Short mmCIF file of C-alpha atoms and ligand atoms in Angstrom, two decimals:
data_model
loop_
_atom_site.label_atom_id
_atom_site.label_comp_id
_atom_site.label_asym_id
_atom_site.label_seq_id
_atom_site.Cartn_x
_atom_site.Cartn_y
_atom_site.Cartn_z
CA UNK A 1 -0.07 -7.40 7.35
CA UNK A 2 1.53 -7.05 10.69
CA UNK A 3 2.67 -10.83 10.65
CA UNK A 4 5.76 -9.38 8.85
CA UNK A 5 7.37 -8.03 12.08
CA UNK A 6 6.85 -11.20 13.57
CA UNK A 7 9.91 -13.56 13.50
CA UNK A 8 8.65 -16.59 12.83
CA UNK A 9 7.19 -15.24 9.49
CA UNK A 10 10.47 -14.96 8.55
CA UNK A 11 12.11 -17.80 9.68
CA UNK A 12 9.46 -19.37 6.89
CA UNK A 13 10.64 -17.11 4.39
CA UNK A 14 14.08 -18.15 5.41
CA UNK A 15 13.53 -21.68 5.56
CA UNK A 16 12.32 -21.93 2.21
CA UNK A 17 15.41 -22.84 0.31
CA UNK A 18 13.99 -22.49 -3.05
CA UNK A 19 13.00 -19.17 -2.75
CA UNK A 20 16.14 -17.67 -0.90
CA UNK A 21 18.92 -19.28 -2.46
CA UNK A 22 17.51 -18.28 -5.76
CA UNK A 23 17.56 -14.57 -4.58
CA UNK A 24 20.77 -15.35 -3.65
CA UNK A 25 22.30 -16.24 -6.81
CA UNK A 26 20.42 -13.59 -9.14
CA UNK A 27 21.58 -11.11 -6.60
CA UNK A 28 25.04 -12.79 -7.09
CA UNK A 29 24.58 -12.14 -10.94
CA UNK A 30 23.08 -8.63 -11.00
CA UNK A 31 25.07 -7.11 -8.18
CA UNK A 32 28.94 -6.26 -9.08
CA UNK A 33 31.57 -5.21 -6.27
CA UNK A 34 31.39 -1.45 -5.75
CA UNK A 35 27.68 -1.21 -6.43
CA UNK A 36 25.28 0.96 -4.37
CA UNK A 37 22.02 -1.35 -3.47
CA UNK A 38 18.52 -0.46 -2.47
CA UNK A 39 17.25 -3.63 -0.13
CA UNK A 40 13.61 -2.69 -0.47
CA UNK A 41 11.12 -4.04 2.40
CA UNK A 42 14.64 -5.41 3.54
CA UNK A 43 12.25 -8.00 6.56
CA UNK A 44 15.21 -10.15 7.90
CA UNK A 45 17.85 -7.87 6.42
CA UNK A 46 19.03 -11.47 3.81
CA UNK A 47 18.77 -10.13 0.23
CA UNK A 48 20.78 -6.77 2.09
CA UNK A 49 23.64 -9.68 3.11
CA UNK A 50 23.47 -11.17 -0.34
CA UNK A 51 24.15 -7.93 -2.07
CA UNK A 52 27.23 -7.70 0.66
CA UNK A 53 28.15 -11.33 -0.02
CA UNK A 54 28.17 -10.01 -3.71
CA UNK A 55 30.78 -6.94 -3.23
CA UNK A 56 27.92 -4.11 -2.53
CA UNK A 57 30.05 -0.96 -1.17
CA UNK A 58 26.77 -0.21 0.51
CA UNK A 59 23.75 -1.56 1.12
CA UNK A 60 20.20 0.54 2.00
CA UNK A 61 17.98 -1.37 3.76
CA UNK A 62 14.20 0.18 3.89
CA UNK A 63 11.90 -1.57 6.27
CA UNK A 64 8.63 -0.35 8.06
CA UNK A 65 8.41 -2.80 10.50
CA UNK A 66 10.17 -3.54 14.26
CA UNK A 67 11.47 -6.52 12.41
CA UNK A 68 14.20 -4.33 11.22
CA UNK A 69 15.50 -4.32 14.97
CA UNK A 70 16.39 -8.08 14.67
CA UNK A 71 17.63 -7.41 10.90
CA UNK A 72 20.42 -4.56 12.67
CA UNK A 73 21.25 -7.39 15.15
CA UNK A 74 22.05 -10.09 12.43
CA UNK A 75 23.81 -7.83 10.31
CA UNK A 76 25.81 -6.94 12.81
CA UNK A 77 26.72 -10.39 13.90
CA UNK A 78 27.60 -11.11 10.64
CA UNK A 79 30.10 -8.44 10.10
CA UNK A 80 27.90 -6.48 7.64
CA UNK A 81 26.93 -3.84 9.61
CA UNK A 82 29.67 -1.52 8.13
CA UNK A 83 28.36 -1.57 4.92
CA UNK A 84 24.54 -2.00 5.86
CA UNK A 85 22.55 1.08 6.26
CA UNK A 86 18.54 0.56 7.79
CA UNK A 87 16.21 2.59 7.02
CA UNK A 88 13.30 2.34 9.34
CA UNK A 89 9.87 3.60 7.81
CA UNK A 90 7.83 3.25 5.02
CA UNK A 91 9.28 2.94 0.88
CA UNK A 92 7.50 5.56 -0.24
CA UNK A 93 8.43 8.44 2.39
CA UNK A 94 12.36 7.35 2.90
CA UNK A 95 14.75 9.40 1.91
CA UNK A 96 17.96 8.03 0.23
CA UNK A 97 21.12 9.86 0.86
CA UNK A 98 22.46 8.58 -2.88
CA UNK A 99 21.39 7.04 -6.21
CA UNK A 100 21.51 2.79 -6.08
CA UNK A 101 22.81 1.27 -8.89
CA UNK A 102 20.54 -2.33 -7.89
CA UNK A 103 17.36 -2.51 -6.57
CA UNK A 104 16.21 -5.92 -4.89
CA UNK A 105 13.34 -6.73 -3.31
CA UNK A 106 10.95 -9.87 -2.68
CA UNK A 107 7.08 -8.30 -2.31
CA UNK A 108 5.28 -11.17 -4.41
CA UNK A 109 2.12 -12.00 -3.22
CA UNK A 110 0.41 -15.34 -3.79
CA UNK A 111 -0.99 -14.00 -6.94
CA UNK A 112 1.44 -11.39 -7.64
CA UNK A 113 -0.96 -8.54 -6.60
CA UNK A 114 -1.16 -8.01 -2.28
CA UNK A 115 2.10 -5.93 -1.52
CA UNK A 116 1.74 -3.28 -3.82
CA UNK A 117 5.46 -4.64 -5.46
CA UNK A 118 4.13 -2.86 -8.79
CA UNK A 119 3.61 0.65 -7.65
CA UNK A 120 6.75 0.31 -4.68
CA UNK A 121 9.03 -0.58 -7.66
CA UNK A 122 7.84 1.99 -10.01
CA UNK A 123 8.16 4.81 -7.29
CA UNK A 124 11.69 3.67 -6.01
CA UNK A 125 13.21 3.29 -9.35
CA UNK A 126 12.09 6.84 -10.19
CA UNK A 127 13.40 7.97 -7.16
CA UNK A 128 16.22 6.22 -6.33
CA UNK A 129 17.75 4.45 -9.38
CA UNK A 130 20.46 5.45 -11.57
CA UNK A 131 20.10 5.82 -15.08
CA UNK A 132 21.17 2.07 -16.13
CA UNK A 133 20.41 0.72 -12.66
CA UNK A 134 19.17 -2.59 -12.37
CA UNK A 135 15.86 -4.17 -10.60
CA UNK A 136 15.73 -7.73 -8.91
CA UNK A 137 12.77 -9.30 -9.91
CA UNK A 138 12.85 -8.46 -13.41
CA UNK A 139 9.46 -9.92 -14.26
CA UNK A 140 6.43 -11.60 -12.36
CA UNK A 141 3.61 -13.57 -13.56
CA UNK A 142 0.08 -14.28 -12.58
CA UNK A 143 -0.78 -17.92 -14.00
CA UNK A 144 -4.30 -19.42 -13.40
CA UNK A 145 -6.22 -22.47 -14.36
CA UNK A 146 -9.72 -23.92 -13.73
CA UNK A 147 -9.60 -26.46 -11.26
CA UNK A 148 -11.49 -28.99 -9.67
CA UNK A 149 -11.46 -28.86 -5.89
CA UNK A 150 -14.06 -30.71 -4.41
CA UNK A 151 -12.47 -30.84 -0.92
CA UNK A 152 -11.57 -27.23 -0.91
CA UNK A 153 -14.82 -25.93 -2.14
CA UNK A 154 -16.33 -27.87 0.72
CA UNK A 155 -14.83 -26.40 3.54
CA UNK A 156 -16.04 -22.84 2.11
CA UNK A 157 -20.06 -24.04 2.76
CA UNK A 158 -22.11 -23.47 5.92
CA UNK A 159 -24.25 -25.75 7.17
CA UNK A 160 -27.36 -26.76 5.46
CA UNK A 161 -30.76 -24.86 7.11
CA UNK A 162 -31.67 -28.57 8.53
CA UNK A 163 -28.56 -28.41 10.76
CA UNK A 164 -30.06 -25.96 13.26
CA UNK A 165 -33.39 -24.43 11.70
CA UNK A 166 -31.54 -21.15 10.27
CA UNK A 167 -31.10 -20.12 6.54
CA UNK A 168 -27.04 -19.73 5.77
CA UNK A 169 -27.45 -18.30 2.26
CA UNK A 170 -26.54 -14.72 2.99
CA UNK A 171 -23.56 -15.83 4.42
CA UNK A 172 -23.01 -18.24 1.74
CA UNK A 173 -22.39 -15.38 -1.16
CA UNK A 174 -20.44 -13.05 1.26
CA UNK A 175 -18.03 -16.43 1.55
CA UNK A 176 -18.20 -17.21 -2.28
CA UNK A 177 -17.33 -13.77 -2.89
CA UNK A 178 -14.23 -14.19 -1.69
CA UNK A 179 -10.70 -15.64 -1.98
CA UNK A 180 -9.18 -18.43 -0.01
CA UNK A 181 -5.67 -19.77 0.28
CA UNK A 182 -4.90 -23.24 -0.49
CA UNK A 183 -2.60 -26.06 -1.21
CA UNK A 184 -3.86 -27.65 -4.57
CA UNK A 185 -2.45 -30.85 -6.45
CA UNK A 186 -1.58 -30.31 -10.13
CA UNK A 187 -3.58 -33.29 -11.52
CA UNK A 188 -6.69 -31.06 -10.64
CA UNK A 189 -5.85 -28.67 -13.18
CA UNK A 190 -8.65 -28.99 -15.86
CA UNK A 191 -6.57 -27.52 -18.13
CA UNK A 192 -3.07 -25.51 -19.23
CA UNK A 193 -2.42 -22.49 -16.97
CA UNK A 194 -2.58 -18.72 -18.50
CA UNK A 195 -1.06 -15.69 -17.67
CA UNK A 196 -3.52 -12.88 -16.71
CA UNK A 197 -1.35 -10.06 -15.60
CA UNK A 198 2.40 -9.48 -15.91
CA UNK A 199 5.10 -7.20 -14.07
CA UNK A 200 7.91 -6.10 -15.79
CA UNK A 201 10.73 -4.19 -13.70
CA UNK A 202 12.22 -2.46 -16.78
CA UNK A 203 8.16 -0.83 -17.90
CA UNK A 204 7.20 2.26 -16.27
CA UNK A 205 3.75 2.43 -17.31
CA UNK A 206 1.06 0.95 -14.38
CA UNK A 207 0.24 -2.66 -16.01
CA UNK A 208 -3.42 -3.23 -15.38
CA UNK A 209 -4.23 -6.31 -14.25
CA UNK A 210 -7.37 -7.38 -16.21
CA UNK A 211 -7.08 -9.89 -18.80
CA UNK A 212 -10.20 -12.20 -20.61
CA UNK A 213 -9.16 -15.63 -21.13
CA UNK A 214 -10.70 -18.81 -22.49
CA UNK A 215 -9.67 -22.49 -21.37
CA UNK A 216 -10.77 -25.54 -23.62
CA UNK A 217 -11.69 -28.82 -20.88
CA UNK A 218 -10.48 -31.75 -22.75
CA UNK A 219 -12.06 -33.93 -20.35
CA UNK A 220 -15.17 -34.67 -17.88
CA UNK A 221 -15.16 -33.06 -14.45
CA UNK A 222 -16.70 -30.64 -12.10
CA UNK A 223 -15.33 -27.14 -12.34
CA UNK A 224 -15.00 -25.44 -8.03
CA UNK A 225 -13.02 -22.60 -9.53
CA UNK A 226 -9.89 -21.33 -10.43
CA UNK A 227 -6.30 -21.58 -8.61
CA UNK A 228 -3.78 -18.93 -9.03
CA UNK A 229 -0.19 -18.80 -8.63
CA UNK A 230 2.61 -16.82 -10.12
CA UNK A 231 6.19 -17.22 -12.10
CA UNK A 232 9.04 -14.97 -11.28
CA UNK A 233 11.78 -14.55 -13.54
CA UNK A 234 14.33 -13.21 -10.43
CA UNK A 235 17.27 -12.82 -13.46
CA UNK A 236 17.39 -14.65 -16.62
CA UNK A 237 18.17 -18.23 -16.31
CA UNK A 238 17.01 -17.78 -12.30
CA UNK A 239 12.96 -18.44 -12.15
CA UNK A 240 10.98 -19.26 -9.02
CA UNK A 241 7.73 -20.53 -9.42
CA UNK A 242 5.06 -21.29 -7.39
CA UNK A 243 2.78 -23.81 -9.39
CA UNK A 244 0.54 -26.49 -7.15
CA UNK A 245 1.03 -27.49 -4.53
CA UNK A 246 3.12 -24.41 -3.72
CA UNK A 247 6.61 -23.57 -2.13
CA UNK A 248 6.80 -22.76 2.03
CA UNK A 249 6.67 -19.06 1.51
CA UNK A 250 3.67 -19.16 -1.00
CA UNK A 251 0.49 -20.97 -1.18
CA UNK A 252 -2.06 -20.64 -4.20
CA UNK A 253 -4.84 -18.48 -4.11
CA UNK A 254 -8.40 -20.09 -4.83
CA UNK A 255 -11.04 -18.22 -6.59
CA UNK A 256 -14.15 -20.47 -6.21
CA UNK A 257 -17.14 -20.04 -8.78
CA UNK A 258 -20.64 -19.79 -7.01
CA UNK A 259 -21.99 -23.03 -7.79
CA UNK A 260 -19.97 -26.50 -9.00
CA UNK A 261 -20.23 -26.60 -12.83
CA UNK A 262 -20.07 -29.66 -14.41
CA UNK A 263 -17.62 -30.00 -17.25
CA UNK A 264 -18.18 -32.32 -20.72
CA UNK A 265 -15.08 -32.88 -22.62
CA UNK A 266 -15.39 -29.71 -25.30
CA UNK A 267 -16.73 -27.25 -22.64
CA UNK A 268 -15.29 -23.55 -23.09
CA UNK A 269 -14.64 -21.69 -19.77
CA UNK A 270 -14.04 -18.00 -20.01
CA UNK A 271 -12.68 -15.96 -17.22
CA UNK A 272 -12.48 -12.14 -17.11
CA UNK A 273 -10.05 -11.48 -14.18
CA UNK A 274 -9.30 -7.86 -12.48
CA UNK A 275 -7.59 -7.05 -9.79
CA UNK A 276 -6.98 -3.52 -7.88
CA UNK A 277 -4.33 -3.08 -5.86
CA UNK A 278 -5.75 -0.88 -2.80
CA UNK A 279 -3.91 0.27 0.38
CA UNK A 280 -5.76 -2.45 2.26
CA UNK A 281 -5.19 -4.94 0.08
CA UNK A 282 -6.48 -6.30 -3.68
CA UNK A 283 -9.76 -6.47 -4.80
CA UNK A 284 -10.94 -9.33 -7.28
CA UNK A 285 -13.41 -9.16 -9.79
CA UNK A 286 -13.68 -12.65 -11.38
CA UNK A 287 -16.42 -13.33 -13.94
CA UNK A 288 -17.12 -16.98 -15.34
CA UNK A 289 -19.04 -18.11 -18.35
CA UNK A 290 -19.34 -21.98 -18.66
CA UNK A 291 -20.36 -22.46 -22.84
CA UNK A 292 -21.09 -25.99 -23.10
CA UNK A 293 -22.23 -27.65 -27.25
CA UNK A 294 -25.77 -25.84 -26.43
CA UNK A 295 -24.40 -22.26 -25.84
CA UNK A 296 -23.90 -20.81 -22.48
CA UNK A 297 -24.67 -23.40 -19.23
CA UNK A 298 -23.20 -21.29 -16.24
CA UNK A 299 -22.21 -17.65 -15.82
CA UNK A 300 -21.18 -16.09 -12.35
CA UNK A 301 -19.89 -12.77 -11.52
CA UNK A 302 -18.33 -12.30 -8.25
CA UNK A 303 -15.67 -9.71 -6.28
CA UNK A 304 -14.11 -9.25 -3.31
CA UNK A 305 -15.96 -6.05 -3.26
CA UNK A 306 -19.30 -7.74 -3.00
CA UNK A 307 -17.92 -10.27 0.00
CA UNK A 308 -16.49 -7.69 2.35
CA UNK A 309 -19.36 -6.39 4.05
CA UNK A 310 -17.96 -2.67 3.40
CA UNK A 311 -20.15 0.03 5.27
CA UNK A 312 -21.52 2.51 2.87
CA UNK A 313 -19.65 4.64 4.86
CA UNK A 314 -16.31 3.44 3.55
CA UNK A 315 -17.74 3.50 -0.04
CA UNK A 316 -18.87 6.67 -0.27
CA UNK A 317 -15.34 7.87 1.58
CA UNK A 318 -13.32 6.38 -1.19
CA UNK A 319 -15.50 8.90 -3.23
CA UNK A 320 -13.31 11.97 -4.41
CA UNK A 321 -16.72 14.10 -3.98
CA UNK A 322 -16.25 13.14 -0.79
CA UNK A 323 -15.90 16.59 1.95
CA UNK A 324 -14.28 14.86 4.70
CA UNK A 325 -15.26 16.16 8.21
CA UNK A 326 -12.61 16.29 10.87
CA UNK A 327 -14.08 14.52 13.82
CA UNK A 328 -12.98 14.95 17.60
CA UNK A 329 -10.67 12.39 17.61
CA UNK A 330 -9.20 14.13 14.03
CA UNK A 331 -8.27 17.08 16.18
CA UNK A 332 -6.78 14.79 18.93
CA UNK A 333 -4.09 13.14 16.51
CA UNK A 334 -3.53 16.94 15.46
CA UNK A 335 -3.19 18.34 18.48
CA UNK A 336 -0.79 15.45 19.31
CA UNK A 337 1.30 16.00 15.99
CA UNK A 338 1.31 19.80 17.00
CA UNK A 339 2.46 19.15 20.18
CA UNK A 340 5.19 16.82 18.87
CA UNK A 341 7.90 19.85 17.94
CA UNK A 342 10.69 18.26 19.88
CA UNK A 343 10.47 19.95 23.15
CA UNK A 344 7.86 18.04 25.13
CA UNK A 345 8.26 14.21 26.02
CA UNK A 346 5.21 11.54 25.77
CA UNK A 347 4.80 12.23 29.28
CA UNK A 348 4.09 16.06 28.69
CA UNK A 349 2.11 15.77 25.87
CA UNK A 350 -0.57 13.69 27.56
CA UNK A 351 -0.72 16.15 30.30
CA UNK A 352 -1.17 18.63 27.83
CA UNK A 353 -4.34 16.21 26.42
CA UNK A 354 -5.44 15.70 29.79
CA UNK A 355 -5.69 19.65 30.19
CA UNK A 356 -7.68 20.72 26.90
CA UNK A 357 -9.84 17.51 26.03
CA UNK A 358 -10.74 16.15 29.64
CA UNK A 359 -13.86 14.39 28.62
CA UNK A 360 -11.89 12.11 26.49
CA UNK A 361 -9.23 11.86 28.86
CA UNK A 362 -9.97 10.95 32.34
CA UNK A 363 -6.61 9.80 33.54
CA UNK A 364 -3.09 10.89 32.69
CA UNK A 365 -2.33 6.84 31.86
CA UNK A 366 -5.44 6.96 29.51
CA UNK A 367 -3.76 10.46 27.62
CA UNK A 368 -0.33 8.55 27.48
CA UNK A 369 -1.60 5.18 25.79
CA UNK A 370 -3.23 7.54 23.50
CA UNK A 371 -0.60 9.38 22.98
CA UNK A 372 1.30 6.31 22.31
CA UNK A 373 -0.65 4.73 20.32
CA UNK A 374 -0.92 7.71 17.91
CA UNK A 375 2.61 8.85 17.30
CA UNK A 376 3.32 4.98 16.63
CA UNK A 377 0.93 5.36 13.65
CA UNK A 378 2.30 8.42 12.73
CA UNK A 379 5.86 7.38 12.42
CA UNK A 380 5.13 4.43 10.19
CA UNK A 381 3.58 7.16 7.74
CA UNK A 382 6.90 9.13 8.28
CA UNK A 383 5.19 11.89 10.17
CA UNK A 384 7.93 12.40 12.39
CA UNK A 385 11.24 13.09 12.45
CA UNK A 386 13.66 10.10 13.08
CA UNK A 387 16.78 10.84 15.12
CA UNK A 388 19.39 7.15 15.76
CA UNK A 389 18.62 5.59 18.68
CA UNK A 390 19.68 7.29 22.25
C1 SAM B 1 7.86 -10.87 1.97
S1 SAM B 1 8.83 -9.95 3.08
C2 SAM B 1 10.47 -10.15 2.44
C3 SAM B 1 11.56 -9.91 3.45
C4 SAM B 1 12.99 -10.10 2.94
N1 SAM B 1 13.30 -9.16 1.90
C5 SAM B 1 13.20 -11.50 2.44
O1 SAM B 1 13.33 -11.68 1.22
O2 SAM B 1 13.24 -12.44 3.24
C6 SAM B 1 8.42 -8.30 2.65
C7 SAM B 1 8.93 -7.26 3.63
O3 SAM B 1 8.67 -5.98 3.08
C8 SAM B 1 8.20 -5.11 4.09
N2 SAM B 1 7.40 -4.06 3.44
C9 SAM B 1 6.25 -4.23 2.76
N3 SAM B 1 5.81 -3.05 2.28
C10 SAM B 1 6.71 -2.12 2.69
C11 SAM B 1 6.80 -0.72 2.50
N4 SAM B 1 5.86 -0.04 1.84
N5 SAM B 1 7.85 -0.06 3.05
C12 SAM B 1 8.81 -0.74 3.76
N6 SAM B 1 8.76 -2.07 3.96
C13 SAM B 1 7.73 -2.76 3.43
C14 SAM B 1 7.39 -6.01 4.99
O4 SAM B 1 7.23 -5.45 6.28
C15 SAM B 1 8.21 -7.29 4.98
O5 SAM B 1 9.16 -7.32 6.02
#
């Protein structure tokens, strides 16, 4: 996730003329001169400089990462910075001065789910929208086929137990229980893509992304999996889409099946696909059953969940039974947060450390990267106060 204060992830984005100069004419369309716009997860500060390029009177531009720094820059040597506000933390704990009339925003993930665009969306347009405000994308689809992907599926195996004398297979689920990104050809399809989750800007309710669906192969082949993608309708008329092989910003996401199936012409393949949405990411659950003329051939059930090695630690913290236990290091960060009431600098507050947890602490540099390091975290969640720039 931190790639996106790195520059060169957005020079990608940037690059990619499909994607941006489609933003740029929907926000053409849905912005009119006067408007108040919301730039959410602004990255380079571009869709904020369409909306200006549109008429915007003013433009909020919310961004958590330092990439906002070059954004100011840009706008400013592009004459924008008048009408540009930034906003430097994270969506959900910014605080808008005034009600937007637009809301833009480009948070797809390969397979729609990955940036949490649904819930984002949903909480800013409660907070922030007017009552007949608009929201840029208006809808987002997940589209996914079987496909055969012989190459691809290869590069996921380990090496057979004659290679070096040592049985792979353990590692061979965790792998298969996962999702890879790829660049897939559309003659691999083995058959019409479906859509098995949908975002709609203008629904409040939480869509759930789960959705059974059955695919008919017309012809022989080896099923590897299933390749995902999605369809964005940015405004009507304005569509990006990021079918095989792809566009620069957006890969396909590849959900292999645990063993190579092999397909006769007639075969039914039905997929029950979920997918959570978590802080840390998504997780998959993808089940496959392979029903052939003599009933059922193949069925695999496979997650994320069961390929990420998560401690049972982490499980049983995710638990709301859970009585979390503040640990040392818990009262560190709060004795650092305490500490942070304006009047001390860094410099102070790792003495400070230095004086009541001296086991930790040996050295006033190690108190002060600390330090650092923790009120860094902290203002990304919006715990402190931000004042402009000395
Ligand atoms: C895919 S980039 C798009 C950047 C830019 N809007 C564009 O279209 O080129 C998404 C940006 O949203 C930011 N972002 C993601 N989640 C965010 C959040 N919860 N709050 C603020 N910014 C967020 C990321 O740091 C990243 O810069």
């Amino acid at each position: 996730m931190e790639s996106y204060s790195s520059i060169q992830f957005h020079r990608t984005l940037l690059t990619d003329a499909v994607r941006t100069r489609a933003y740029q004419k929907s926000i053409a369309r849905v912005v009119s001169p006067g408007n108040v716009v919301l730039d959410l997860g602004s990255g380079s500060g571009v869709l904020a400089m369409f909306a200006c390029q549109a008429g915007a009177a003013r433009v909020y531009a919310v961004e958590r990462t330092d990439v906002i720094l070059a954004a100011q820059r840009l706008v400013q040597a592009n004459g924008m910075a008048d009408r540009i506000q930034f906003l430097h933390g994270d969506a959900e704990v910014v605080r808008l001065p005034e009600k937007v009339d637009v809301i833009v925003s480009e948070l797809i993930s390969k397979a729609v789910l990955g940036q949490r665009m649904g819930p984002l969306l949903r909480a800013a347009k409660k907070r922030f929208l007017k009552p007949r405000g608009k929201v840029l994308p208006q809808s987002v689809e997940l589209c996914i086929a079987p496909i055969e992907a012989s190459e691809k599926y290869s590069l996921l195996e380990f090496p057979p137990s004659a290679a070096y004398g040592i049985d792979f297979s353990g590692l061979r689920d965790l792998a298969f229980n996962n999702t890879e990104s790829g660049r897939f050809r559309a003659r691999n399809l083995l058959a019409p893509p479906q859509t098995a989750y949908r975002f709609e800007a203008q629904e409040s309710k939480r869509p759930v992304a789960k959705r059974r669906l059955s695919f008919v192969i017309r012809r022989k082949a080896v099923l590897h999996g299933f390749c995902a993608w999605f369809s964005a309708i940015l405004y009507p008329g304005i569509t990006v889409n990021t079918a095989p092989p792809g566009l620069p910003s957006w890969d396909n996401l590849f959900f292999p099946v645990l063993r190579p199936v092999e397909l006769a012409p007639g075969t039914t393949i039905e997929l029950d696909l979920k997918g959570t949405e978590t802080p840390d990411g998504v997780i998959w659950h993808w089940e496959t059953v392979v029903k052939g003329p003599r009933g059922i051939s193949s069925r695999y059930t496979q997650s994320t969940f069961s390929g990420s090695s998560i401690s049972r630690q982490t499980v049983a913290r995710n638990s709301l039974k859970y009585k979390p236990l503040r640990s040392r290091w818990g009262e560190i960060e709060q004795s650092i947060l305490r500490l942070s009431d304006g009047t001390r600098n860094l410099r102070e507050i790792a003495s400070q450390l230095c004086l009541r947890y001296g086991k930790e602490f040996q050295s006033q540099r190690s108190a002060e990267t600390a330090v650092r390091g923790i009120l860094n975290d902290l203002a990304i969640k919006g715990a402190l106060d931000t004042k402009p720039d000395p």
